[in-house]
XYZ file of C-alpha atoms in Angstrom:
733
model
C 98.061 83.708 69.320
C 97.288 86.497 66.761
C 93.647 87.254 66.173
C 93.699 86.333 62.481
C 95.206 82.955 63.439
C 92.378 82.438 65.915
C 89.760 83.145 63.285
C 91.405 80.838 60.770
C 91.765 78.152 63.429
C 88.107 78.387 64.423
C 86.949 78.173 60.822
C 89.141 75.160 60.245
C 87.868 73.540 63.433
C 84.203 74.072 62.505
C 84.832 72.676 59.055
C 86.576 69.549 60.349
C 84.217 68.577 63.158
C 80.935 69.829 61.812
C 79.117 66.503 62.042
C 79.536 62.832 62.763
C 79.194 62.110 59.071
C 82.253 64.221 58.323
C 84.163 62.464 61.070
C 83.189 59.009 59.876
C 84.331 59.865 56.363
C 87.870 60.118 57.743
C 87.823 56.565 59.052
C 90.138 54.032 57.487
C 87.848 51.004 57.440
C 90.627 48.663 56.354
C 92.819 49.368 59.327
C 91.776 46.643 61.790
C 94.413 47.590 64.308
C 93.154 51.148 64.157
C 89.586 49.993 64.772
C 90.679 48.257 67.963
C 92.579 51.258 69.194
C 91.324 53.620 71.843
C 91.501 57.312 72.523
C 92.627 58.318 75.961
C 91.942 61.873 76.992
C 93.461 63.540 79.958
C 90.060 64.291 81.433
C 91.381 65.878 84.600
C 93.537 68.344 82.655
C 90.593 69.115 80.385
C 88.343 69.608 83.366
C 90.762 71.945 85.092
C 91.294 73.933 81.925
C 87.570 74.208 81.326
C 87.008 75.351 84.876
C 89.546 78.097 84.421
C 88.089 79.106 81.093
C 84.551 79.155 82.422
C 83.337 76.929 79.598
C 82.473 73.720 81.383
C 80.709 71.017 79.406
C 77.004 71.507 79.108
C 75.140 68.846 81.046
C 71.442 69.503 80.971
C 70.483 66.587 83.209
C 68.565 67.815 86.275
C 70.006 67.315 89.734
C 68.668 67.225 93.272
C 68.851 70.519 95.116
C 70.396 68.798 98.115
C 70.979 65.385 99.662
C 67.954 65.634 101.958
C 65.616 66.085 99.005
C 67.019 62.951 97.372
C 66.757 60.850 100.556
C 63.166 62.002 101.083
C 62.347 61.054 97.488
C 63.753 57.538 97.956
C 62.013 57.189 101.336
C 58.754 58.474 99.863
C 58.981 55.946 97.050
C 59.866 52.949 99.212
C 57.565 53.781 102.140
C 54.051 53.350 100.815
C 50.631 51.987 101.602
C 52.066 48.486 102.052
C 53.959 49.606 105.155
C 50.674 50.576 106.801
C 48.284 47.866 105.687
C 50.434 44.923 104.559
C 53.338 44.658 107.013
C 51.164 44.691 110.190
C 48.981 41.931 108.721
C 52.006 39.771 107.878
C 53.486 40.417 111.309
C 50.285 39.307 113.037
C 49.750 36.321 110.738
C 53.317 35.013 110.838
C 54.292 34.829 114.475
C 54.011 38.359 115.832
C 57.363 39.699 117.032
C 59.092 36.538 115.799
C 58.316 37.599 112.213
C 60.720 40.513 112.545
C 63.708 38.137 112.664
C 63.217 36.496 109.219
C 62.287 39.896 107.818
C 65.541 41.445 109.062
C 67.609 38.504 107.806
C 66.074 38.729 104.348
C 66.443 42.501 104.362
C 70.196 41.987 104.789
C 70.410 39.171 102.229
C 68.080 40.410 99.487
C 66.935 43.929 100.272
C 70.011 46.039 100.978
C 72.394 44.380 98.452
C 69.941 44.668 95.556
C 68.873 48.165 96.590
C 72.554 49.158 96.668
C 73.024 47.584 93.228
C 70.193 49.618 91.670
C 71.361 52.841 93.307
C 74.896 52.230 92.042
C 74.099 51.594 88.389
C 71.672 54.511 88.233
C 74.132 56.927 89.812
C 77.124 55.766 87.765
C 75.511 55.655 84.336
C 73.119 58.539 85.000
C 70.297 57.139 82.930
C 66.875 55.614 83.539
C 66.308 51.869 83.564
C 66.283 51.502 79.758
C 69.567 53.347 79.292
C 71.240 51.618 82.243
C 70.576 48.065 81.066
C 71.348 48.940 77.453
C 74.698 50.192 78.707
C 75.395 47.117 80.835
C 74.382 44.672 78.089
C 72.466 45.712 74.958
C 71.042 42.215 74.556
C 69.486 42.518 78.010
C 68.143 45.995 77.261
C 64.631 44.573 77.491
C 64.981 44.613 81.284
C 64.494 48.375 81.244
C 61.460 48.176 78.970
C 59.948 45.436 81.170
C 60.417 47.684 84.232
C 58.537 50.479 82.455
C 55.658 48.168 81.527
C 55.338 46.843 85.082
C 55.518 50.391 86.466
C 52.676 51.420 84.191
C 50.519 48.458 85.180
C 51.070 49.220 88.861
C 50.447 52.946 88.372
C 47.097 52.189 86.720
C 45.567 50.585 89.815
C 47.704 52.219 92.524
C 46.275 55.626 91.690
C 42.773 54.147 91.930
C 43.542 53.383 95.592
C 44.607 57.013 96.032
C 41.279 57.964 94.445
C 39.419 55.852 97.025
C 41.398 57.567 99.755
C 40.524 60.982 98.336
C 36.837 60.040 98.514
C 37.065 59.032 102.181
C 39.106 62.155 102.905
C 36.396 64.344 101.374
C 33.700 62.582 103.437
C 35.579 62.965 106.726
C 34.549 66.573 107.336
C 31.279 65.534 108.968
C 30.077 64.933 112.499
C 29.190 62.146 112.950
C 31.190 60.375 110.272
C 28.950 58.963 107.508
C 30.075 55.383 108.261
C 29.337 55.696 111.986
C 25.805 54.253 111.864
C 23.782 52.086 109.521
C 21.379 54.110 107.371
C 17.643 53.962 107.940
C 15.231 53.005 105.182
C 11.695 54.392 105.139
C 8.676 52.880 103.489
C 4.994 53.664 103.626
C 4.390 52.048 107.000
C 7.592 52.186 109.068
C 11.354 52.879 109.235
C 13.938 50.130 109.511
C 17.711 49.632 109.306
C 19.160 48.830 105.879
C 19.201 44.994 105.853
C 22.582 44.717 104.086
C 24.150 46.974 106.723
C 22.430 45.228 109.619
C 23.819 41.853 108.519
C 27.386 43.217 108.203
C 28.497 46.473 109.865
C 28.244 50.202 109.264
C 31.802 50.592 107.965
C 31.613 47.448 105.804
C 28.334 48.594 104.300
C 29.671 52.077 103.608
C 32.769 50.698 101.856
C 31.028 48.207 99.590
C 27.736 49.966 98.946
C 28.198 53.717 99.422
C 31.794 54.093 98.221
C 32.261 51.323 95.629
C 28.595 50.465 94.943
C 30.090 47.105 94.092
C 28.576 44.480 91.804
C 28.286 40.807 92.713
C 30.922 39.550 90.266
C 33.626 40.699 87.886
C 31.380 39.847 84.918
C 28.759 42.394 86.021
C 30.200 45.747 85.000
C 27.344 47.856 86.363
C 28.586 51.010 84.621
C 30.872 53.737 85.944
C 30.788 54.882 89.544
C 30.774 58.640 88.946
C 32.021 59.505 92.463
C 35.113 57.340 92.068
C 35.620 58.512 88.477
C 35.922 62.106 89.696
C 38.278 61.028 92.489
C 40.439 59.094 90.003
C 40.621 62.157 87.743
C 41.653 64.294 90.732
C 44.358 61.769 91.657
C 45.851 61.786 88.145
C 45.725 65.594 87.970
C 47.695 65.754 91.239
C 50.290 63.292 89.957
C 50.577 65.058 86.595
C 51.070 68.516 88.125
C 53.641 67.175 90.584
C 55.634 65.303 87.910
C 55.357 67.654 84.928
C 58.707 69.309 85.645
C 60.398 66.132 86.835
C 62.377 66.292 90.053
C 62.298 70.101 89.989
C 58.571 69.972 90.810
C 58.209 66.621 92.606
C 61.362 67.155 94.694
C 59.861 70.138 96.498
C 56.636 68.261 97.230
C 58.679 65.468 98.849
C 59.394 67.667 101.863
C 55.713 67.458 102.776
C 54.584 64.124 101.276
C 57.474 62.170 102.827
C 57.555 63.792 106.276
C 53.858 64.356 106.975
C 53.033 60.618 107.380
C 55.555 60.358 110.220
C 53.904 63.271 112.024
C 50.517 61.588 111.691
C 51.823 58.168 112.763
C 53.392 59.666 115.901
C 50.173 61.563 116.721
C 48.127 58.394 116.249
C 50.501 56.373 118.413
C 50.415 58.880 121.271
C 46.620 59.190 121.059
C 46.077 55.440 120.818
C 48.304 54.717 123.834
C 45.976 56.881 125.929
C 42.968 54.729 124.998
C 41.768 51.594 126.806
C 42.912 48.351 125.206
C 45.797 49.756 123.157
C 48.385 47.938 125.266
C 46.474 44.687 124.712
C 46.803 45.194 120.978
C 50.533 45.887 121.136
C 51.116 42.972 123.497
C 49.218 40.665 121.160
C 51.183 41.990 118.210
C 54.644 41.382 119.600
C 54.039 38.143 121.495
C 56.368 35.818 119.558
C 55.142 32.505 118.209
C 58.483 30.908 117.508
C 57.070 27.656 116.140
C 55.627 29.513 113.119
C 59.135 30.522 112.027
C 59.778 26.952 110.888
C 57.063 27.315 108.247
C 58.647 28.026 104.790
C 55.600 30.121 103.915
C 56.632 32.680 106.554
C 60.022 33.134 104.894
C 58.482 33.355 101.428
C 56.063 36.068 102.512
C 58.829 37.928 104.359
C 61.047 37.833 101.251
C 58.190 39.078 99.063
C 57.488 41.935 101.470
C 61.178 42.947 101.559
C 61.264 42.823 97.789
C 58.258 45.082 97.239
C 58.816 47.356 100.250
C 62.019 48.746 98.717
C 60.559 49.100 95.223
C 63.120 46.803 93.605
C 62.763 46.341 89.856
C 60.362 49.228 89.333
C 62.991 51.536 87.882
C 62.090 54.359 90.269
C 65.168 53.694 92.413
C 67.420 53.846 89.340
C 65.668 56.959 88.010
C 66.003 58.897 91.271
C 69.659 57.921 91.765
C 70.503 58.934 88.189
C 70.080 62.587 89.210
C 72.814 62.267 91.851
C 76.375 63.455 91.696
C 78.770 60.758 90.541
C 80.681 60.632 93.837
C 77.639 60.411 96.107
C 77.939 57.696 98.774
C 75.091 55.501 97.538
C 76.073 52.689 99.921
C 75.162 54.890 102.866
C 71.919 55.810 101.102
C 71.013 52.145 100.545
C 71.494 51.212 104.199
C 69.791 54.374 105.486
C 66.679 54.135 103.291
C 66.328 50.381 103.930
C 66.340 50.782 107.700
C 64.087 53.857 107.578
C 61.663 51.679 105.630
C 61.919 48.888 108.218
C 61.433 51.144 111.237
C 58.524 52.870 109.491
C 56.880 49.467 109.087
C 57.410 48.734 112.798
C 56.029 52.173 113.753
C 52.982 51.643 111.531
C 52.473 48.207 113.102
C 52.535 49.729 116.588
C 49.955 52.320 115.534
C 47.687 49.833 113.763
C 47.570 47.361 116.640
C 47.286 50.021 119.316
C 44.195 51.306 117.471
C 42.884 47.796 116.772
C 43.462 46.934 120.435
C 41.258 49.877 121.403
C 38.631 48.758 118.852
C 38.759 45.183 120.159
C 38.296 46.482 123.694
C 35.192 48.466 122.679
C 33.714 45.453 120.868
C 34.606 43.198 123.805
C 32.814 45.491 126.249
C 29.682 45.358 124.079
C 29.977 41.567 123.924
C 30.235 41.309 127.728
C 27.246 43.636 128.206
C 25.077 41.621 125.782
C 26.056 38.254 127.271
C 25.579 39.531 130.835
C 21.995 40.460 129.902
C 21.505 36.947 128.535
C 22.789 35.442 131.819
C 20.425 37.663 133.848
C 17.590 36.478 131.586
C 18.548 32.826 132.150
C 18.666 33.421 135.919
C 15.130 34.868 135.885
C 13.867 31.966 133.753
C 15.518 29.437 136.061
C 17.796 27.981 133.370
C 20.755 28.887 135.576
C 20.752 28.689 139.365
C 21.541 31.871 141.283
C 23.639 29.832 143.720
C 26.472 29.241 141.234
C 27.022 32.980 140.720
C 29.548 34.430 143.224
C 27.834 36.945 145.551
C 30.368 39.723 144.960
C 29.600 39.832 141.209
C 27.039 42.342 139.942
C 25.993 41.240 136.451
C 24.464 44.655 135.731
C 27.922 46.276 135.882
C 30.282 43.360 135.488
C 34.016 43.734 134.828
C 35.874 41.723 132.202
C 37.553 39.511 134.814
C 34.262 38.845 136.665
C 32.471 37.976 133.437
C 35.143 35.444 132.481
C 34.846 33.926 135.973
C 31.054 33.572 135.641
C 31.415 32.204 132.113
C 33.852 29.499 133.270
C 31.582 28.514 136.188
C 28.503 28.202 133.960
C 30.503 26.216 131.398
C 31.567 23.697 134.064
C 28.188 23.397 135.804
C 26.087 23.292 132.609
C 28.528 21.208 130.628
C 25.908 19.336 128.597
C 23.432 22.192 128.216
C 26.037 24.897 127.686
C 26.024 24.915 123.825
C 22.272 25.599 123.879
C 22.800 28.791 125.909
C 24.838 30.405 123.050
C 27.029 32.396 125.406
C 30.182 33.997 124.056
C 33.511 33.910 125.898
C 34.201 37.531 124.821
C 37.988 37.167 124.667
C 39.804 40.230 123.337
C 42.323 37.930 121.632
C 39.559 36.498 119.448
C 38.895 39.932 118.018
C 42.592 40.694 117.576
C 43.112 37.395 115.757
C 40.786 38.502 112.981
C 43.549 39.309 110.511
C 42.758 42.114 108.089
C 44.941 43.689 105.456
C 44.826 46.073 102.528
C 41.588 47.900 101.903
C 39.906 45.838 104.616
C 42.237 47.358 107.186
C 42.240 50.949 105.923
C 38.618 51.392 104.860
C 36.802 49.024 107.253
C 38.692 48.098 110.443
C 40.582 51.365 110.957
C 37.613 53.554 110.027
C 35.459 51.659 112.505
C 38.043 52.193 115.226
C 38.169 55.923 114.505
C 34.399 56.272 114.981
C 35.037 55.554 118.680
C 37.749 58.234 118.941
C 36.909 61.534 120.581
C 36.860 64.168 117.804
C 36.675 61.353 115.243
C 36.393 63.602 112.126
C 39.751 65.199 112.912
C 41.476 61.822 113.193
C 39.754 60.574 110.062
C 40.988 63.597 108.088
C 44.524 63.075 109.390
C 44.499 59.343 108.651
C 43.323 59.616 105.064
C 45.561 62.626 104.397
C 48.456 60.453 105.571
C 47.407 57.655 103.188
C 47.190 60.149 100.318
C 50.737 61.319 100.989
C 52.068 57.783 101.310
C 50.399 56.858 98.042
C 51.605 59.944 96.189
C 55.190 59.412 97.336
C 55.152 55.934 95.832
C 53.371 57.175 92.694
C 56.063 59.793 92.091
C 58.734 57.108 92.072
C 56.620 54.814 89.897
C 55.932 57.509 87.290
C 59.594 58.588 87.390
C 60.451 54.968 86.590
C 58.405 55.365 83.393
C 59.172 58.935 82.329
C 62.935 59.111 82.936
C 63.937 56.055 80.830
C 61.734 57.132 77.912
C 63.005 60.721 77.992
C 66.627 59.530 78.174
C 66.180 57.034 75.351
C 63.907 58.811 72.889
C 64.728 62.452 73.769
C 61.088 63.548 74.001
C 59.916 66.538 76.033
C 59.229 65.513 79.610
C 56.208 67.811 80.006
C 54.405 66.438 76.947
C 55.237 62.830 77.812
C 54.013 63.266 81.404
C 50.665 64.696 80.285
C 50.169 61.948 77.677
C 51.170 59.245 80.164
C 48.737 60.477 82.843
C 45.878 61.088 80.399
C 46.224 57.620 78.891
C 46.451 56.057 82.363
C 43.241 57.812 83.425
C 41.408 56.528 80.357
C 42.587 52.946 80.919
C 41.909 53.326 84.641
C 38.185 53.754 83.998
C 37.902 49.951 84.146
C 38.819 50.238 87.851
C 36.005 52.686 88.659
C 33.205 50.539 87.300
C 31.026 48.910 89.904
C 33.155 45.802 89.333
C 36.384 47.826 89.409
C 37.554 46.528 92.788
C 37.845 43.038 91.325
C 40.072 44.327 88.515
C 42.286 46.052 91.101
C 42.684 42.659 92.808
C 43.508 41.027 89.461
C 46.182 43.571 88.552
C 47.638 43.503 92.051
C 47.963 39.702 92.005
C 49.204 39.140 88.462
C 50.704 42.241 86.834
C 53.662 42.816 89.144
C 54.684 39.916 91.394
C 56.240 37.414 88.968
C 57.368 39.939 86.310
C 59.210 42.050 88.907
C 60.900 38.982 90.371
C 62.117 38.015 86.898
C 63.289 41.583 86.225
C 65.353 41.752 89.420
C 66.833 38.283 88.814
C 67.924 39.438 85.346
C 69.338 42.666 86.818
C 71.415 40.634 89.238
C 72.596 38.276 86.470
C 73.387 41.169 84.103
C 75.665 42.865 86.631
C 77.225 39.800 88.261
C 77.754 37.496 85.290
C 77.303 39.401 82.010
C 79.050 42.625 82.932
C 81.255 40.968 85.545
C 81.123 41.306 89.302
C 84.849 42.053 89.560
C 84.603 44.969 87.143
C 81.479 46.208 88.878
C 83.238 46.232 92.257
C 86.125 48.149 90.676
C 83.627 50.633 89.273
C 82.177 51.139 92.733
C 85.639 51.642 94.188
C 86.345 54.331 91.597
C 82.969 55.997 92.118
C 82.739 55.867 95.914
C 86.415 56.291 96.706
C 86.472 53.080 98.736
C 85.970 49.398 98.031
C 82.591 48.018 99.153
C 82.641 45.171 101.622
C 83.314 41.654 100.351
C 79.916 40.865 101.806
C 78.271 42.495 98.795
C 80.523 40.593 96.392
C 79.296 37.251 97.730
C 75.707 38.438 98.031
C 75.530 39.652 94.413
C 77.363 36.686 92.944
C 76.023 33.752 94.944
C 73.459 34.300 97.689
C 71.054 36.858 96.200
C 70.604 35.065 92.834
C 69.914 31.780 94.617
C 67.480 33.411 97.031
C 65.677 35.197 94.202
C 65.411 32.022 92.137
C 64.047 30.168 95.171
C 61.526 32.943 95.738
C 60.501 32.848 92.073
C 59.975 29.060 92.148
C 58.041 29.296 95.438
C 55.846 32.071 94.018
C 55.102 30.075 90.862
C 54.243 26.984 92.930
C 52.044 29.028 95.267
C 50.298 30.642 92.306
C 49.752 27.223 90.727
C 48.300 25.756 93.915
C 46.030 28.731 94.589
C 42.955 28.845 92.348
C 42.851 32.135 90.396
C 39.979 34.061 91.880
C 38.780 36.986 93.972
C 36.561 37.759 96.962
C 33.221 39.054 95.686
C 30.744 40.954 97.849
C 27.358 39.223 97.725
C 24.637 41.760 98.495
C 21.967 39.239 99.516
C 24.271 37.533 102.010
C 26.027 40.768 103.057
C 29.325 38.883 103.074
C 32.300 38.035 100.882
C 32.448 34.886 98.822
C 35.414 33.521 96.875
C 34.743 33.243 93.132
C 37.041 31.956 90.393
C 37.769 34.119 87.378
C 35.817 33.363 84.211
C 37.768 32.121 81.186
C 38.287 35.630 79.800
C 39.511 36.734 83.249
C 42.149 34.006 83.295
C 43.252 35.059 79.812
C 43.670 38.628 81.100
C 45.689 37.378 84.100
C 48.081 35.428 81.879
C 48.272 38.299 79.380
C 49.302 40.741 82.101
C 52.256 38.550 83.107
C 53.279 37.856 79.507
C 53.066 41.504 78.402
C 55.100 42.630 81.400
C 58.030 40.313 80.677
C 57.720 40.170 76.863
C 60.203 43.037 76.185
C 63.084 40.942 77.584
C 63.024 38.139 74.964
C 61.955 40.520 72.175
C 64.898 42.870 72.675
C 67.280 39.942 73.072
C 66.149 38.387 69.764
C 66.239 41.728 67.947
C 69.763 42.504 69.148
C 71.085 38.951 68.788
C 69.793 38.546 65.235
C 70.527 42.178 64.232
C 66.938 42.626 63.062
C 67.278 46.402 63.429
C 70.163 48.320 61.931
C 72.114 49.785 64.852
C 73.886 52.187 62.552
C 70.941 54.545 62.552
C 71.587 57.862 64.144
C 69.213 57.313 67.025
C 71.359 54.561 68.516
C 74.746 56.213 68.343
C 74.223 59.875 67.693
C 76.796 62.498 68.501
C 76.081 66.183 68.046
C 78.925 68.675 67.997
C 79.105 72.337 68.697
C 82.489 73.949 68.566
C 84.147 70.675 69.300
C 82.073 69.851 72.379
C 80.025 66.698 72.876
C 76.411 67.483 73.720
C 74.870 64.037 73.219
C 76.684 60.817 73.750
C 76.254 57.267 72.472
C 73.428 55.582 74.332
C 74.623 51.996 74.291
C 77.949 50.412 74.978
C 78.185 46.882 73.733
C 80.372 44.066 74.838
C 81.199 42.525 78.153
C 84.560 44.274 78.287
C 82.984 47.697 78.530
C 83.814 49.090 81.954
C 82.085 51.968 83.633
C 85.300 53.346 85.053
C 87.609 53.418 82.065
C 86.646 56.990 81.435
C 83.962 59.500 82.201
C 80.749 58.992 80.293
C 79.997 61.664 77.793
C 77.626 63.625 79.971
C 80.673 64.652 81.992
C 83.373 64.462 79.327
C 84.792 67.366 77.396
C 85.312 66.823 73.719
C 88.988 66.501 72.903
C 91.001 69.675 72.296
C 93.599 69.110 69.626
C 97.059 69.479 71.006
C 96.035 68.472 74.530
C 97.075 65.174 76.081
C 95.523 62.979 73.362
C 97.014 59.774 72.093
C 95.911 56.512 70.630
C 96.236 53.371 72.705
C 96.925 50.236 70.694
C 95.118 46.939 71.060
C 96.458 44.695 73.741
C 96.244 47.384 76.360
C 94.975 46.038 79.663
C 92.318 48.756 79.806
C 91.067 48.520 76.249
C 87.377 49.273 75.799
C 85.119 48.234 72.982
C 83.396 50.900 70.962
C 79.791 51.988 71.422
C 77.367 49.715 69.548
C 80.245 47.734 68.092
C 81.322 50.786 66.088
C 84.190 53.164 66.419
C 84.124 55.878 69.008
C 84.790 59.501 68.257
C 88.184 59.153 69.876
C 89.446 56.932 67.077
C 88.432 59.495 64.501
C 89.921 62.412 66.339
C 93.181 60.561 66.725
C 93.294 60.033 62.981
C 93.350 63.774 62.324
C 96.680 65.335 61.430
C 98.622 66.969 64.233
C 97.271 70.397 64.941
C 98.620 73.385 66.787
C 97.203 74.290 70.152
C 93.539 75.236 70.145
C 92.659 78.776 71.172
C 91.466 79.368 74.677
C 87.695 79.272 75.095
C 87.645 82.873 76.169
C 89.222 83.881 72.872
C 86.604 82.189 70.677
């Protein structure tokens, strides 16, 4: 083409497609048939041509550097503190090794299908949770906003736990560890052990008094705990710096934060197996109690653990998968990450009970020594006859088996007087049956066990560094579930939004570092996430299976993956998973209704925990947390259903052009007939070149799509332009 023709053509092109307003002015609003028509672009030909011309469409969305980085990010998000301090507790409480069977069944029925669903929609639509659910069904767009609210609530208190861990980590570089012994108190006349510590234990005292300096109730604020305030600030600074560049910065950190915990867990397992009593702990852990499996509560708790272990409903899964390539095999990812999560939980359980078995053995030896001294005292006083003690037993250095033999003999001979003797059976199972979870496991039971380790400071540093990494991995996914949808929807700068988000969270989080802050952490943990997330995931399942259409969704997956997913997923998404989720929701509501709303308060005078109910204002806060978390769903539905906001504003369907290329695409696609596979979304689609394979498809076509936001897509307007000669090659412009 002559040069002057190229110049004239370019000028004409710029004049015609300068803005959306100019394009809309060419629309014939009276032509109903035209409004229902559709532009079909030969995307493959466009793509090939663009590749040759070296002018591929600009797509500024970040992407993972490689598949390993993405898998580590998903593993880091799903594998968190709950795998270490929640799963072992549930396993011990609900039948030992038998608990693994219902957990695996529910992982297959609820976990993997719903995890696969979230990965699929995020990868296909390439948006955060707000954009994804707006695309699927604008009236259900509140699902994405609800996910963001829940993520923020969880982030507020989850980072407080990381702050606690940072404090213990900083105190671990001492020999002996500061929680090894009870502190001594001096007065004018003599020195004595701190009474609160003497009535509890060294590690319990250190946790409640030295670390938290806890008040006796949630109503007693007690002011800020400055040590924990500094640790909370440090935790938010770490999260902010890691997330400020999105996956470009956090992705690199994942190599360490996701892999380091496995190194520590393996080191702990090997070390623990070399200690006395570790095998007893593991044997106790995996001894199945099959009768417990018939209890519905076991299945409810297993389903809840599966649900939260994979991070369903948080939006982090969708956000991470949205940075994938469109043809990535997300089905493989779903299965892989789910089973990595499961085996991590089993590994953590082995470690926890090997260590607790060692701790129980140490405590049991002390118990036997103390009770043997009592028996020797009774023998000297004549309360027990020397004749009943076997001659081969030396009570000054008695073994566990010999002590149990003596105990049984005394119990039989002194049947009536036995309760007065106050002898303890010193069974290791009694100690192992003391179920602990959460902070009680990490900051009390496990820290006590580590004080008996050789080189205990080293193991303490490793343990708390592992918890920090587990917590940060989950925090990255949680914050990504907030930042990505907002950036995609409102087009704000990620760096500024991240700083504002973290700064605001730190300010709100100051309520958790008061002396009563631990009680607020319990409140948020119990009420801000459980029910709202269940409702969110139920709505996600309904939106895909019934609003969008499960058949179309399966076709979308076939187009995206290159193969049709198993029929198993079809039946899970359409029938089984919704029913299971609804059952879980009803069971959770019933359980919440039957359980009085309250918390375990530490009473200083008694040196023990006591269950207290929330005051009236506390119950109002509990209800408000649940209502605020789920409120966006009905609000957005009402706004969209009643057209309370004019969708014609540019922020809902804005298209910016530069030399005939689409840089920003419509955010929402409305209508149930909108299919994900009827064309590339705009982030991958070249703007039409006049004279290429462009034609209008009339209504009645089997693959007809509705227009974005109920309006008319750019294709209709382009097709209305008069026939043009071939566009110049990109290299000639």
